[in-house]
Amino acid sequence: MNDTSLFVILVSAILVNNFILSRFLGICPFLGVSKQVETAFGMGMAVTFVMSLASIITYLVEYLILVPLNIEYMQTIAFILVIASLVQLVEMVIQKSSPVLYQSLGVFLPLITTNCAVLGLTILNIQQEYSLIQTITHAIGAAIGFTLAIVLFAAIRERLELSHVPKVFKGFPIALITASLMSMAFLGFAGLV
Amino acid sequence: MNFESIIYPVVSLGGLGLVFGAGLAYASQKFAVEIDSRAIAIRDVLPGANCGGCGVPGCDSFAKAVAAGEAPVDGCPVGGPDCTQAIANIMGVEAGTSERKVAKVICNGDSTKCKDKFEYHGINDCVAASMVGGGGDKSCNYSCLGFGTCVKACQFDAIEIVDGRIAKIIPEKCTACGKCIEVCPKDVIDMVPYDQTVVITCNNKETGKVVRKKCEVACIACKLCVKSCPFDAIDFKNNLAFIDYEKCTQCFVCVEKCPTKAIEGDLERRKQAVINDDTCVGCTICKKHCPTEAIEGELKGKHKILAEKCIGCGVCEEKCPKKSIEMK
């Protein structure tokens, strides 16, 4: 069993191995739902919820069902099943509790289902041979990292809306350039852990 | 054969699926959101083309808007009267009869009738062509370019490019969604009532002297149609005649008079008034209203239609108190 300290796991997941900016997982919502800080934060919260629950359940599924039965090769499909169900649940909860957030998240909410950040997290947990506590820490770290990246990005994009951008760069081009610059900035954390 | 290797994954995954399914079913009841059931019902009667002809994106949004009272029940141009009626039933309101309209290309100047300014070899698209040489290769700046930008935009296969490179809209297929009007760079498509056969097929706003040199079938602003119309249904603006479709009785007089044949109308479809002798009481009302004096007969005698004078406008049919005149 991996015995990396919880603090290291947390910092690594948030900053060094940020899921979006270093691992390039979950790019779709990163670009799609980052026009407003508010919705970006909502998306971050939804992903946080799905990530934390998904990693606990997939951990249990892996070590209570897949390993004893010797069917670890079913990992991907079983995990996707877990994530898809969770996303459905989140969708229902958000629709009930916050229709405004539901409207603004739009199609990206069901897309968390196929969000590789969530699946990537659950599979990484197993690959790193984390314990349950470490898994949860890793999940929270990854979720904070995701939220941090998407909210920062949204804040930059909100400012870009008001600034003078050459016509050819308007919209997605400048967003992609911003994302790459952010990614490079996060490279500065490499070697921290 | 090792059955365990099949049974284990099937049972475990199936079990997981069942558990999650049950959980979701429970959650869906617990977190159920009430959606206006009328919106769902309306969505079911809409055509589902998601064309946006109603002004909101997609049939789903339109259904929601109608249910919320933000859109009219007859807002869907594609579904037609049946759809409107169905929506009205769901909403519990009167439908009101809206006349069916179709798009119509108001230009007849194909390449044999309208002279070219130059030979265009560019991209096969009206928007691209209209940017070259001051508005396209045709000498008339108001004409249909015939590269079929509207054909590509039409979701219902209702437009075709016919010989001589000009767009023709098939009225039976047209749903009046308005997409072609939106994309046409020349604004040469207009909405006309489906039953309207008399249409001015020219869009040129130049004077007769200028336009004559360019196109054989253009409106040369002679105003003959305006003067000859028995019902004052033709108006004149910007060197171009306009038919007021509400006043037009489709008598085809303007079609006959137009020297350049810029008014379209199938003379074969012209009707004739026929008087039913059994019910005619000889009141002379029809005679008084006939714009061409095509009815003769004395008071209390049977009336007769003079076939060579009758223009088939249908005024007498409308005015006859005994309903003894029929248009055939």
XYZ file of C-alpha atoms in Angstrom:
521
model
C 0.000 0.000 0.000
C 1.081 3.491 -0.888
C 1.948 5.488 2.214
C 2.219 9.023 0.824
C 1.089 11.524 3.435
C -2.371 13.010 3.056
C -1.049 16.565 2.851
C 1.228 15.691 -0.048
C -1.634 14.011 -1.859
C -3.817 17.069 -1.355
C -1.251 19.605 -2.541
C -0.240 17.430 -5.442
C -3.844 17.026 -6.609
C -4.664 20.720 -6.274
C -1.560 22.369 -7.668
C 1.148 20.130 -9.048
C -0.915 17.539 -10.827
C -3.918 19.756 -11.383
C -6.426 17.655 -13.277
C -7.186 20.253 -15.907
C -3.933 22.122 -16.332
C -1.415 19.316 -15.889
C -3.239 16.100 -16.646
C -5.498 17.652 -19.307
C -8.566 15.840 -18.038
C -12.002 17.467 -18.096
C -11.178 20.040 -20.762
C -14.731 20.040 -22.118
C -16.462 21.700 -19.140
C -13.322 23.781 -18.575
C -13.899 25.523 -21.900
C -17.663 25.149 -22.017
C -18.861 26.400 -18.629
C -16.249 29.040 -17.918
C -17.918 32.178 -19.184
C -19.176 33.271 -15.778
C -17.580 32.807 -12.380
C -20.914 31.888 -10.851
C -21.743 29.028 -13.180
C -18.122 27.907 -13.168
C -18.295 27.672 -9.396
C -21.571 25.739 -9.652
C -19.949 23.343 -12.077
C -17.016 22.989 -9.716
C -19.362 22.124 -6.864
C -21.224 19.578 -8.992
C -17.937 17.983 -10.007
C -16.741 18.034 -6.393
C -19.846 16.198 -5.283
C -19.598 13.622 -8.063
C -15.843 13.147 -7.569
C -15.983 12.619 -3.811
C -18.903 10.199 -3.918
C -17.636 8.453 -7.031
C -14.214 7.768 -5.567
C -15.670 6.314 -2.377
C -18.122 4.099 -4.205
C -15.655 3.016 -6.858
C -13.159 2.204 -4.113
C -15.732 -0.046 -2.480
C -16.759 -1.532 -5.819
C -13.128 -2.251 -6.697
C -12.108 -3.909 -3.429
C -15.401 -5.525 -2.429
C -16.661 -6.732 -5.796
C -14.119 -6.626 -8.600
C -11.010 -7.886 -6.762
C -12.627 -10.763 -4.837
C -14.367 -11.951 -8.003
C -11.170 -11.552 -10.009
C -12.826 -9.369 -12.610
C -10.691 -6.219 -12.386
C -10.842 -5.972 -16.170
C -14.439 -4.775 -15.767
C -13.099 -1.732 -13.908
C -13.809 0.889 -16.584
C -17.369 -0.169 -17.290
C -18.249 -0.633 -13.633
C -16.830 2.799 -12.770
C -18.690 4.466 -15.597
C -21.864 2.853 -14.310
C -21.210 4.369 -10.886
C -20.387 7.806 -12.299
C -23.368 7.866 -14.660
C -25.772 7.042 -11.846
C -24.224 9.683 -9.617
C -24.471 12.328 -12.301
C -28.126 11.499 -12.794
C -28.617 11.992 -9.100
C -26.757 15.301 -9.079
C -28.814 16.461 -12.050
C -32.040 15.724 -10.218
C -30.858 17.413 -7.049
C -29.697 20.545 -8.875
C -32.869 20.749 -10.944
C -34.863 20.650 -7.751
C -32.730 22.921 -5.641
C -31.386 25.480 -8.107
C -33.211 25.826 -11.451
C -31.026 28.808 -12.369
C -27.839 26.808 -12.006
C -29.517 23.948 -13.887
C -30.294 26.302 -16.785
C -26.819 27.780 -16.964
C -24.982 24.475 -16.708
C -27.134 23.195 -19.540
C -25.750 20.283 -21.475
C -22.511 20.200 -19.472
C -24.229 18.738 -16.455
C -25.066 15.412 -18.087
C -21.662 15.633 -19.741
C -19.984 15.107 -16.349
C -21.004 11.514 -17.018
C -18.373 11.300 -19.682
C -16.082 13.749 -17.952
C -12.707 12.054 -18.082
C -11.617 13.956 -14.975
C -14.002 11.902 -12.845
C -13.213 8.573 -14.481
C -9.520 9.467 -14.515
C -9.609 10.227 -10.797
C -11.255 6.938 -9.871
C -8.856 4.907 -11.985
C -5.838 6.838 -10.690
C -6.964 6.080 -7.117
C -6.769 2.374 -7.861
C -3.515 2.624 -9.819
C -1.784 4.547 -6.999
C -3.019 1.870 -4.567
C -4.424 4.496 -2.219
C -6.247 3.552 0.970
C -9.829 4.732 1.488
C -8.711 7.826 3.427
C -6.095 8.648 0.804
C -8.676 8.120 -1.918
C -11.046 10.594 -0.328
C -8.235 13.105 0.154
C -7.158 12.689 -3.432
C -10.746 13.172 -4.618
C -11.199 16.336 -2.590
C -7.859 17.649 -3.806
C -8.724 16.894 -7.417
C -12.114 18.569 -7.027
C -10.611 21.662 -5.422
C -8.015 21.754 -8.188
C -10.739 21.475 -10.818
C -12.845 24.191 -9.199
C -9.802 26.429 -8.696
C -8.757 26.133 -12.337
C -12.244 26.640 -13.779
C -13.104 29.581 -11.498
C -9.775 31.330 -12.169
C -10.238 30.752 -15.863
C -13.796 32.069 -15.737
C -12.635 35.178 -13.914
C -10.005 35.813 -16.586
C -12.575 35.263 -19.325
C -14.991 37.679 -17.682
C -12.288 40.324 -17.818
C -11.402 39.424 -21.385
C -15.016 40.102 -22.361
C -14.482 43.735 -21.491
C -11.012 44.155 -22.892
C -9.865 44.947 -26.366
C -9.162 41.679 -28.125
C -8.193 41.624 -31.817
C -11.159 40.465 -33.869
C -9.573 37.205 -35.024
C -8.829 36.196 -31.438
C -12.308 36.945 -30.083
C -14.081 34.110 -28.299
C -12.522 30.667 -28.298
C -9.080 31.477 -29.721
C -8.211 33.846 -26.883
C -9.764 31.401 -24.395
C -7.461 28.642 -25.617
C -4.425 30.923 -25.439
C -5.419 31.909 -21.899
C -5.786 28.255 -20.955
C -2.326 27.441 -22.275
C -0.778 30.361 -20.392
C -2.504 29.220 -17.202
C -1.232 25.729 -17.777
C 2.309 27.055 -18.132
C 1.891 29.091 -14.970
C 0.859 25.978 -13.071
C 4.015 24.295 -14.385
C 5.776 26.479 -11.828
C 4.460 24.193 -9.097
C 6.306 21.207 -10.558
C 8.873 19.904 -8.118
C 6.894 21.143 -5.129
C 6.087 17.594 -4.126
C -15.606 -24.022 -20.257
C -15.347 -21.846 -17.206
C -18.818 -20.499 -16.531
C -17.674 -18.515 -13.535
C -15.822 -16.088 -15.762
C -19.087 -15.232 -17.469
C -21.454 -15.376 -14.519
C -19.408 -13.239 -12.106
C -19.167 -10.114 -14.268
C -22.755 -10.446 -15.450
C -24.145 -10.883 -11.952
C -21.957 -8.238 -10.316
C -22.507 -5.588 -12.989
C -26.175 -6.469 -13.281
C -26.490 -6.220 -9.514
C -24.760 -2.850 -9.464
C -27.024 -1.624 -12.238
C -30.099 -2.791 -10.359
C -29.034 -1.123 -7.126
C -28.236 2.169 -8.845
C -31.407 1.978 -10.905
C -33.514 1.489 -7.795
C -31.697 4.339 -6.084
C -32.286 6.655 -9.025
C -35.946 5.671 -9.248
C -36.342 6.583 -5.605
C -34.454 9.846 -6.072
C -36.474 10.800 -9.132
C -39.634 10.661 -7.046
C -38.130 12.418 -4.107
C -36.631 15.206 -6.235
C -39.412 15.340 -8.804
C -39.763 18.765 -10.402
C -43.176 19.712 -11.633
C -43.063 20.570 -15.298
C -46.112 22.043 -16.984
C -47.772 18.962 -18.433
C -49.145 21.105 -21.233
C -45.598 21.826 -22.403
C -44.999 18.105 -22.846
C -48.331 17.659 -24.629
C -47.596 20.581 -26.952
C -44.130 19.245 -27.647
C -45.735 16.015 -28.847
C -47.955 17.695 -31.442
C -45.199 19.930 -32.840
C -43.449 18.829 -36.024
C -40.098 18.447 -34.286
C -38.061 19.944 -37.111
C -36.315 22.345 -34.688
C -36.124 24.831 -37.551
C -36.492 27.963 -35.435
C -39.158 29.409 -37.723
C -41.206 30.404 -34.691
C -38.468 32.643 -33.339
C -37.348 30.525 -30.393
C -34.614 27.913 -30.681
C -36.142 24.484 -31.032
C -39.554 22.911 -30.589
C -38.933 22.219 -26.897
C -38.448 25.876 -26.043
C -41.439 26.827 -28.163
C -43.642 24.346 -26.313
C -42.465 25.776 -23.008
C -43.072 29.329 -24.216
C -46.613 28.501 -25.355
C -47.409 26.770 -22.081
C -46.109 29.815 -20.227
C -48.261 32.050 -22.388
C -45.264 33.790 -23.943
C -45.814 32.523 -27.473
C -49.018 32.434 -29.528
C -50.671 29.076 -30.187
C -50.358 29.673 -33.917
C -46.674 30.507 -33.633
C -45.453 27.392 -35.417
C -45.444 28.136 -39.139
C -44.386 24.620 -40.061
C -47.146 22.647 -38.387
C -49.905 24.515 -40.172
C -53.571 24.718 -39.171
C -53.735 21.154 -37.812
C -50.889 21.765 -35.419
C -52.327 25.123 -34.353
C -55.684 23.481 -33.672
C -54.046 20.740 -31.619
C -52.078 23.271 -29.551
C -55.187 25.405 -29.098
C -57.054 22.347 -27.806
C -54.311 21.668 -25.282
C -54.241 25.281 -24.160
C -58.041 25.494 -24.190
C -58.256 28.569 -26.429
C -59.740 29.367 -29.809
C -57.307 28.806 -32.638
C -58.461 31.516 -34.988
C -57.920 30.796 -38.652
C -54.627 31.950 -39.944
C -54.145 31.897 -43.641
C -51.491 29.543 -44.917
C -48.597 31.401 -46.454
C -45.749 30.171 -48.577
C -42.474 31.650 -49.688
C -42.230 32.820 -53.265
C -39.278 33.942 -55.362
C -40.367 37.303 -56.746
C -38.133 37.201 -59.789
C -38.590 35.562 -63.132
C -35.428 36.844 -64.743
C -33.570 33.645 -65.504
C -30.412 33.740 -67.597
C -32.370 33.698 -70.869
C -34.399 36.767 -69.923
C -32.041 38.787 -67.788
C -28.695 39.689 -69.308
C -25.450 38.820 -67.572
C -22.961 41.506 -66.661
C -20.019 39.090 -66.775
C -19.251 35.418 -66.473
C -19.000 34.303 -62.864
C -16.702 31.405 -62.098
C -16.503 31.696 -58.341
C -17.945 29.718 -55.473
C -21.359 28.259 -56.197
C -23.174 30.352 -53.646
C -25.390 33.420 -53.869
C -23.770 35.215 -50.944
C -20.318 34.780 -52.460
C -21.544 35.737 -55.921
C -23.364 38.803 -54.652
C -20.089 40.187 -53.338
C -18.433 40.129 -56.740
C -18.787 42.827 -59.367
C -21.210 45.006 -57.484
C -23.889 42.516 -56.601
C -23.425 39.459 -58.744
C -23.173 38.521 -62.367
C -26.702 39.446 -63.391
C -27.214 42.901 -64.853
C -30.235 43.371 -62.607
C -29.128 44.061 -59.085
C -32.398 42.901 -57.549
C -32.705 39.529 -59.216
C -32.429 35.957 -58.039
C -28.848 34.840 -58.625
C -29.851 31.198 -58.746
C -26.847 29.628 -57.023
C -29.114 27.922 -54.541
C -28.145 29.340 -51.156
C -31.830 29.079 -50.297
C -31.932 25.470 -51.529
C -29.225 24.568 -49.019
C -31.027 26.411 -46.235
C -34.404 24.760 -46.884
C -34.954 21.820 -44.588
C -38.019 20.659 -46.446
C -36.679 20.228 -50.004
C -39.156 22.823 -51.158
C -36.799 24.852 -53.340
C -35.196 23.855 -56.598
C -33.048 25.612 -59.140
C -34.708 25.316 -62.525
C -33.391 25.808 -66.054
C -31.907 29.188 -66.624
C -30.574 29.304 -63.077
C -33.417 30.621 -60.992
C -34.887 29.376 -57.750
C -38.435 28.041 -57.705
C -40.314 27.238 -54.540
C -42.723 24.327 -54.543
C -45.751 25.694 -52.638
C -46.999 22.251 -51.591
C -43.767 21.527 -49.741
C -43.133 25.010 -48.348
C -43.864 25.415 -44.650
C -43.207 29.156 -44.431
C -40.432 28.714 -41.889
C -38.669 31.751 -43.340
C -35.164 30.260 -43.508
C -34.776 31.060 -47.211
C -35.804 34.686 -46.683
C -33.165 34.931 -43.990
C -30.279 33.618 -46.101
C -31.139 35.246 -49.422
C -28.605 38.042 -50.004
C -30.891 39.653 -52.565
C -34.082 39.741 -50.485
C -35.892 38.373 -53.486
C -38.111 35.924 -51.587
C -41.423 37.032 -50.167
C -44.332 35.465 -48.308
C -47.549 35.167 -50.276
C -50.822 33.444 -49.399
C -50.901 29.831 -50.537
C -54.034 30.372 -52.640
C -52.647 33.463 -54.341
C -51.859 32.737 -57.978
C -51.455 36.327 -59.141
C -48.066 37.519 -57.971
C -45.806 40.268 -59.220
C -42.592 38.479 -59.996
C -40.198 41.366 -60.112
C -38.130 42.969 -57.409
C -36.391 45.689 -59.437
C -36.782 49.156 -58.002
C -35.185 51.029 -60.898
C -37.054 53.083 -63.464
C -38.488 51.479 -66.576
C -35.909 53.021 -68.843
C -33.024 51.485 -66.922
C -34.571 48.141 -66.239
C -35.799 47.572 -69.774
C -32.253 47.152 -71.037
C -31.482 44.576 -68.410
C -34.386 42.186 -68.238
C -37.261 41.176 -70.500
C -39.683 40.282 -67.744
C -39.136 43.127 -65.322
C -41.661 45.567 -63.966
C -41.033 48.687 -66.020
C -43.110 50.871 -63.745
C -45.722 51.644 -66.432
C -48.547 51.495 -63.873
C -50.885 49.802 -66.372
C -51.770 47.229 -63.750
C -52.539 49.889 -61.163
C -54.902 51.611 -63.572
C -56.545 48.454 -64.837
C -57.163 46.761 -61.505
C -60.932 46.875 -60.894
C -60.448 46.537 -57.146
C -57.659 49.037 -56.396
C -55.640 46.125 -55.136
C -52.375 47.236 -56.721
C -50.204 49.815 -55.116
C -47.085 51.460 -56.458
C -43.881 52.187 -54.614
C -40.210 52.575 -55.618
C -40.930 51.961 -59.303
C -42.490 48.640 -58.445
C -46.076 47.456 -58.252
C -47.387 45.712 -55.150
C -50.503 43.600 -54.846
C -52.584 43.960 -51.721
C -53.446 40.300 -51.278
C -56.451 41.068 -49.131
C -58.081 43.118 -51.870
C -56.982 40.980 -54.817
C -59.738 38.766 -56.184
C -57.452 37.059 -58.682
C -59.309 38.332 -61.711
C -56.133 38.192 -63.827
C -56.790 41.566 -65.454
C -53.340 42.821 -64.465
C -51.761 39.610 -65.752
C -53.319 40.302 -69.134
C -52.395 43.961 -69.163
C -48.776 43.751 -68.042
C -46.699 44.432 -71.170
C -43.606 42.617 -69.878
C -45.395 39.662 -68.268
C -43.913 40.625 -64.928
C -47.100 39.560 -63.180
C -47.388 35.848 -62.804
C -50.741 34.178 -63.017
C -51.997 31.059 -64.727
C -54.807 32.251 -66.970
C -56.062 28.694 -67.295
C -57.038 28.859 -63.661
C -59.291 31.831 -64.300
C -62.807 31.046 -63.203
C -66.121 31.948 -64.775
C -69.292 32.921 -62.994
C -72.232 30.619 -63.611
C -75.781 31.600 -62.655
C -78.143 28.956 -61.427
C -81.388 29.807 -63.216
C -83.545 27.925 -60.720
C -82.672 30.126 -57.772
C -81.969 33.486 -59.487
C -84.723 35.937 -58.608
C -83.527 38.734 -60.854
C -82.615 41.250 -58.177
C -79.885 42.906 -60.339
C -77.506 43.141 -57.386
C -74.858 41.148 -59.211
C -75.277 43.286 -62.292
C -74.698 46.446 -60.278
C -71.529 45.132 -58.676
C -69.899 43.558 -61.717
C -66.803 45.657 -62.496
C -66.824 44.707 -66.183
C -70.552 44.797 -66.935
C -70.463 41.138 -67.766
C -73.931 40.443 -66.405
C -77.060 41.330 -68.258
C -80.748 40.895 -67.441
C -83.709 42.974 -66.330
C -85.269 43.303 -62.906
C -87.234 40.170 -62.049
C -85.822 38.422 -65.131
C -83.131 35.750 -65.155
C -79.617 37.129 -65.368
C -77.013 35.984 -67.832
C -73.213 36.038 -67.755
C -71.412 37.344 -70.813
C -68.553 34.867 -70.954
C -66.235 37.066 -73.023
C -66.514 39.902 -70.509
C -66.406 37.943 -67.257
C -63.007 38.168 -65.586
C -63.796 35.659 -62.872
C -63.307 38.024 -59.958
C -66.036 36.430 -57.882
C -67.603 39.668 -56.699
C -71.061 38.620 -57.948
C -70.783 35.312 -56.119
C -70.105 37.195 -52.937
C -72.897 39.709 -53.411
C -75.699 37.388 -54.596
C -78.264 37.171 -51.764
C -79.687 33.893 -53.080
C -76.324 32.130 -53.441
C -77.226 31.278 -57.000
C -73.902 32.265 -58.545
C -71.015 29.862 -58.502
C -67.436 30.283 -59.711
C -66.336 27.428 -61.905
